[in-house]
Amino acid sequence: MPVDVPVPAPRLVVLAGPTAVGKGTVAAYVREHHPEVWLSVSCTTRPARPGERDGVHYHFLDRADFEAQRDAGQLLEWAVVHGTNYYGTPRGPVHEVLASGRPALLEIDLQGARQVRESMPDALFVFLAPPSWDELVRRLVGRGTEDEAERARRLTTARAELAAQEEFDVTIVNDDVRRAAEELVSLMRSDHQPKRD
Ligand code: 5GP
């Protein structure tokens, strides 16, 4: 008789962390090297940066379209990030992918992670941390894609986000993109149990 081996449920992993910590870079590494992992494509009202493609990096929407999706209940979570633009995760694709048995990754901000924790408490919540605060500031300034006012806004958000680390199941330090991404993917495969109060 075959032994009944419990099959782990397809894993939803939510990756959050302070701005400029490198969440996007870690997610891009996973996209390139681990095609078995499905990456959610968020909706946003911010304009595309050079090299970003609609439907690949984000669904770029105007405010009216975003609000229509939100009001129709089509977003799993949504937030105004850095006080300016809407960001949100389309709900349908996440459920479809998990039902198909494929692990899914959401790379979202802290407010969004808290909402997913309410609606999908079995997900694994991973905090991507910088090696240090100084390193985080260096990365934010070094990226050079935001003006001075935007950088200041993002640093304020980052301070609050760093303080939220304790709410997460696991912390991964982004000291090296490849190492951090591989640690993340191995968590998606493992049966690491979310810590719960
Ligand atoms: P960026 O504009 O640099 O691509 O992203 C800004 C912030 O928005 C990042 O912290 C990113 O994790 C977050 N973000 C991206 N997509 C979503 C989403 O669907 N929902 C939420 N709540 N935050 C998101």
Short mmCIF file of C-alpha atoms and ligand atoms in Angstrom, two decimals:
data_model
loop_
_atom_site.label_atom_id
_atom_site.label_comp_id
_atom_site.label_asym_id
_atom_site.label_seq_id
_atom_site.Cartn_x
_atom_site.Cartn_y
_atom_site.Cartn_z
CA MET A 1 0.00 0.00 0.00
CA PRO A 2 1.38 3.47 -0.85
CA VAL A 3 2.14 5.57 2.21
CA ASP A 4 0.08 8.72 2.42
CA VAL A 5 2.59 11.56 2.28
CA PRO A 6 1.01 14.90 3.09
CA VAL A 7 1.36 17.25 0.13
CA PRO A 8 2.18 20.79 1.25
CA ALA A 9 -0.36 23.35 0.08
CA PRO A 10 0.85 25.64 -2.69
CA ARG A 11 2.58 28.44 -0.94
CA LEU A 12 1.69 32.11 -1.09
CA VAL A 13 4.64 34.22 0.01
CA VAL A 14 4.29 37.93 0.68
CA LEU A 15 7.55 39.86 0.42
CA ALA A 16 7.61 43.29 2.01
CA GLY A 17 10.26 45.59 3.40
CA PRO A 18 11.38 49.20 3.37
CA THR A 19 11.62 51.20 0.20
CA ALA A 20 14.89 50.78 -1.77
CA VAL A 21 15.85 47.64 0.16
CA GLY A 22 15.86 45.83 -3.18
CA LYS A 23 12.51 44.00 -3.20
CA GLY A 24 12.09 44.69 -6.89
CA THR A 25 15.61 43.43 -7.68
CA VAL A 26 15.08 40.27 -5.64
CA ALA A 27 11.73 39.73 -7.38
CA ALA A 28 13.39 40.28 -10.79
CA TYR A 29 16.02 37.66 -9.91
CA VAL A 30 13.27 35.19 -9.00
CA ARG A 31 11.42 35.98 -12.25
CA GLU A 32 14.56 35.27 -14.27
CA HIS A 33 15.95 32.24 -12.47
CA HIS A 34 12.87 30.54 -11.03
CA PRO A 35 10.13 30.46 -13.67
CA GLU A 36 8.27 27.92 -11.52
CA VAL A 37 7.42 30.77 -9.15
CA TRP A 38 4.55 32.97 -10.30
CA LEU A 39 4.98 36.69 -9.63
CA SER A 40 1.87 38.77 -9.17
CA VAL A 41 1.67 41.82 -11.46
CA SER A 42 0.32 44.75 -9.47
CA CYS A 43 -1.83 47.62 -10.69
CA THR A 44 -0.46 51.09 -10.12
CA THR A 45 -1.31 54.68 -10.99
CA ARG A 46 2.33 55.76 -11.04
CA PRO A 47 3.85 56.38 -14.46
CA ALA A 48 6.10 53.69 -15.95
CA ARG A 49 9.85 54.12 -15.48
CA PRO A 50 12.15 53.64 -18.47
CA GLY A 51 12.31 49.95 -19.34
CA GLU A 52 9.10 49.03 -17.50
CA ARG A 53 6.46 47.29 -19.57
CA ASP A 54 2.71 47.38 -19.06
CA GLY A 55 1.42 43.95 -18.03
CA VAL A 56 4.92 42.70 -17.16
CA HIS A 57 6.21 44.92 -14.36
CA TYR A 58 2.88 46.57 -13.53
CA HIS A 59 -0.54 47.17 -15.01
CA PHE A 60 -0.33 50.94 -15.43
CA LEU A 61 -3.80 52.41 -14.83
CA ASP A 62 -5.23 55.88 -14.44
CA ARG A 63 -6.94 56.73 -11.16
CA ALA A 64 -10.47 56.17 -12.46
CA ASP A 65 -9.67 52.68 -13.72
CA PHE A 66 -7.85 51.77 -10.52
CA GLU A 67 -10.76 52.98 -8.39
CA ALA A 68 -13.22 51.05 -10.56
CA GLN A 69 -11.26 47.80 -10.01
CA ARG A 70 -10.96 48.49 -6.31
CA ASP A 71 -14.64 49.31 -5.92
CA ALA A 72 -15.63 46.17 -7.82
CA GLY A 73 -13.71 44.10 -5.24
CA GLN A 74 -11.15 42.94 -7.79
CA LEU A 75 -8.13 43.78 -5.63
CA LEU A 76 -6.83 41.43 -2.94
CA GLU A 77 -5.26 44.44 -1.24
CA TRP A 78 -4.51 48.01 -2.19
CA ALA A 79 -2.72 51.00 -0.71
CA VAL A 80 -1.58 54.54 -1.37
CA VAL A 81 2.19 54.14 -1.26
CA HIS A 82 4.52 57.04 -0.36
CA GLY A 83 1.45 59.25 -0.08
CA THR A 84 1.07 59.59 -3.82
CA ASN A 85 0.03 56.68 -6.02
CA TYR A 86 -2.32 53.73 -5.73
CA TYR A 87 -0.90 50.21 -5.84
CA GLY A 88 -2.91 47.01 -5.65
CA THR A 89 -2.84 43.26 -6.26
CA PRO A 90 -5.41 41.80 -8.67
CA ARG A 91 -7.29 39.15 -6.71
CA GLY A 92 -8.33 36.65 -9.42
CA PRO A 93 -4.88 35.63 -10.71
CA VAL A 94 -3.57 34.90 -7.19
CA HIS A 95 -6.38 32.45 -6.46
CA GLU A 96 -6.14 30.85 -9.90
CA VAL A 97 -2.40 30.29 -9.63
CA LEU A 98 -2.57 28.83 -6.12
CA ALA A 99 -5.40 26.53 -7.21
CA SER A 100 -3.21 25.34 -10.10
CA GLY A 101 -0.55 24.28 -7.59
CA ARG A 102 2.06 26.89 -8.47
CA PRO A 103 3.77 28.88 -5.69
CA ALA A 104 2.97 32.59 -5.83
CA LEU A 105 4.94 35.63 -4.76
CA LEU A 106 3.55 39.08 -3.95
CA GLU A 107 6.04 41.93 -3.65
CA ILE A 108 4.05 44.65 -1.92
CA ASP A 109 4.29 47.33 0.76
CA LEU A 110 3.60 46.93 4.45
CA GLN A 111 0.03 48.21 4.37
CA GLY A 112 -0.77 45.67 1.68
CA ALA A 113 0.97 42.85 3.57
CA ARG A 114 -1.21 43.59 6.61
CA GLN A 115 -4.36 43.34 4.49
CA VAL A 116 -3.27 40.00 3.02
CA ARG A 117 -2.56 38.75 6.53
CA GLU A 118 -6.23 39.41 7.35
CA SER A 119 -7.65 37.71 4.26
CA MET A 120 -5.06 34.95 3.69
CA PRO A 121 -3.54 34.18 7.10
CA ASP A 122 -1.90 30.96 5.88
CA ALA A 123 0.47 32.87 3.65
CA LEU A 124 4.11 33.21 4.67
CA PHE A 125 5.14 36.78 5.40
CA VAL A 126 8.76 37.59 4.62
CA PHE A 127 10.51 40.83 5.55
CA LEU A 128 13.42 41.89 3.36
CA ALA A 129 15.79 43.92 5.55
CA PRO A 130 18.77 46.07 4.59
CA PRO A 131 22.16 45.17 6.12
CA SER A 132 21.95 48.56 7.95
CA TRP A 133 20.07 51.87 7.93
CA ASP A 134 23.06 53.66 6.35
CA GLU A 135 23.11 51.13 3.56
CA LEU A 136 19.40 51.67 2.96
CA VAL A 137 19.90 55.44 2.66
CA ARG A 138 22.83 54.85 0.31
CA ARG A 139 20.69 52.62 -1.93
CA LEU A 140 17.84 55.11 -1.97
CA VAL A 141 20.06 58.02 -2.93
CA GLY A 142 22.12 55.91 -5.32
CA ARG A 143 19.11 54.83 -7.35
CA GLY A 144 18.65 58.40 -8.55
CA THR A 145 15.15 57.86 -9.88
CA GLU A 146 13.39 60.13 -7.39
CA ASP A 147 13.70 63.86 -6.74
CA GLU A 148 14.63 65.30 -3.33
CA ALA A 149 11.05 65.64 -2.02
CA GLU A 150 10.18 62.10 -3.13
CA ARG A 151 13.34 60.72 -1.47
CA ALA A 152 12.42 62.41 1.80
CA ARG A 153 8.89 60.97 1.61
CA ARG A 154 10.26 57.50 0.94
CA LEU A 155 12.74 57.68 3.85
CA THR A 156 9.88 58.57 6.20
CA THR A 157 7.96 55.54 4.95
CA ALA A 158 11.09 53.36 5.25
CA ARG A 159 11.60 54.24 8.94
CA ALA A 160 8.06 53.13 9.80
CA GLU A 161 8.45 50.01 7.67
CA LEU A 162 11.69 48.95 9.39
CA ALA A 163 9.90 49.09 12.73
CA ALA A 164 7.35 46.58 11.48
CA GLN A 165 9.84 43.76 11.02
CA GLU A 166 8.54 41.97 14.12
CA GLU A 167 5.15 41.41 12.48
CA PHE A 168 6.70 39.08 9.89
CA ASP A 169 7.29 35.34 9.99
CA VAL A 170 10.80 35.47 8.56
CA THR A 171 13.45 38.13 7.92
CA ILE A 172 15.85 37.86 5.00
CA VAL A 173 18.78 40.31 4.94
CA ASN A 174 19.42 41.60 1.44
CA ASP A 175 23.21 41.62 1.64
CA ASP A 176 23.46 39.95 -1.77
CA VAL A 177 20.61 39.75 -4.28
CA ARG A 178 21.26 36.20 -5.44
CA ARG A 179 21.68 34.84 -1.93
CA ALA A 180 18.56 36.62 -0.64
CA ALA A 181 16.48 35.46 -3.62
CA GLU A 182 17.62 31.85 -3.25
CA GLU A 183 16.75 31.95 0.45
CA LEU A 184 13.31 33.27 -0.47
CA VAL A 185 12.69 30.55 -3.06
CA SER A 186 13.82 27.83 -0.67
CA LEU A 187 11.27 29.13 1.84
CA MET A 188 8.58 28.76 -0.81
CA ARG A 189 9.51 25.10 -1.15
CA SER A 190 9.97 24.31 2.51
CA ASP A 191 7.24 23.61 5.01
CA HIS A 192 8.31 26.52 7.17
CA GLN A 193 5.34 27.21 9.41
CA PRO A 194 4.25 30.82 9.80
CA LYS A 195 4.76 32.03 13.36
CA ARG A 196 1.47 33.06 14.90
CA ASP A 197 0.56 34.64 18.24
P1 5GP B 1 7.82 51.26 -7.01
O1 5GP B 1 7.02 52.46 -7.37
O2 5GP B 1 9.23 51.62 -6.60
O3 5GP B 1 7.79 50.17 -8.07
O4 5GP B 1 7.14 50.60 -5.74
C1 5GP B 1 6.88 51.38 -4.63
C2 5GP B 1 6.37 50.52 -3.52
O5 5GP B 1 5.08 49.98 -3.85
C3 5GP B 1 7.24 49.30 -3.19
O6 5GP B 1 7.40 49.28 -1.78
C4 5GP B 1 6.43 48.13 -3.64
O7 5GP B 1 6.66 46.98 -2.84
C5 5GP B 1 5.02 48.64 -3.43
N1 5GP B 1 4.04 47.91 -4.22
C6 5GP B 1 4.18 47.41 -5.47
N2 5GP B 1 3.06 46.78 -5.86
C7 5GP B 1 2.20 46.83 -4.82
C8 5GP B 1 0.87 46.33 -4.60
O8 5GP B 1 0.26 45.68 -5.44
N3 5GP B 1 0.31 46.61 -3.42
C9 5GP B 1 0.95 47.31 -2.44
N4 5GP B 1 0.30 47.50 -1.29
N5 5GP B 1 2.19 47.79 -2.60
C10 5GP B 1 2.81 47.55 -3.78
#
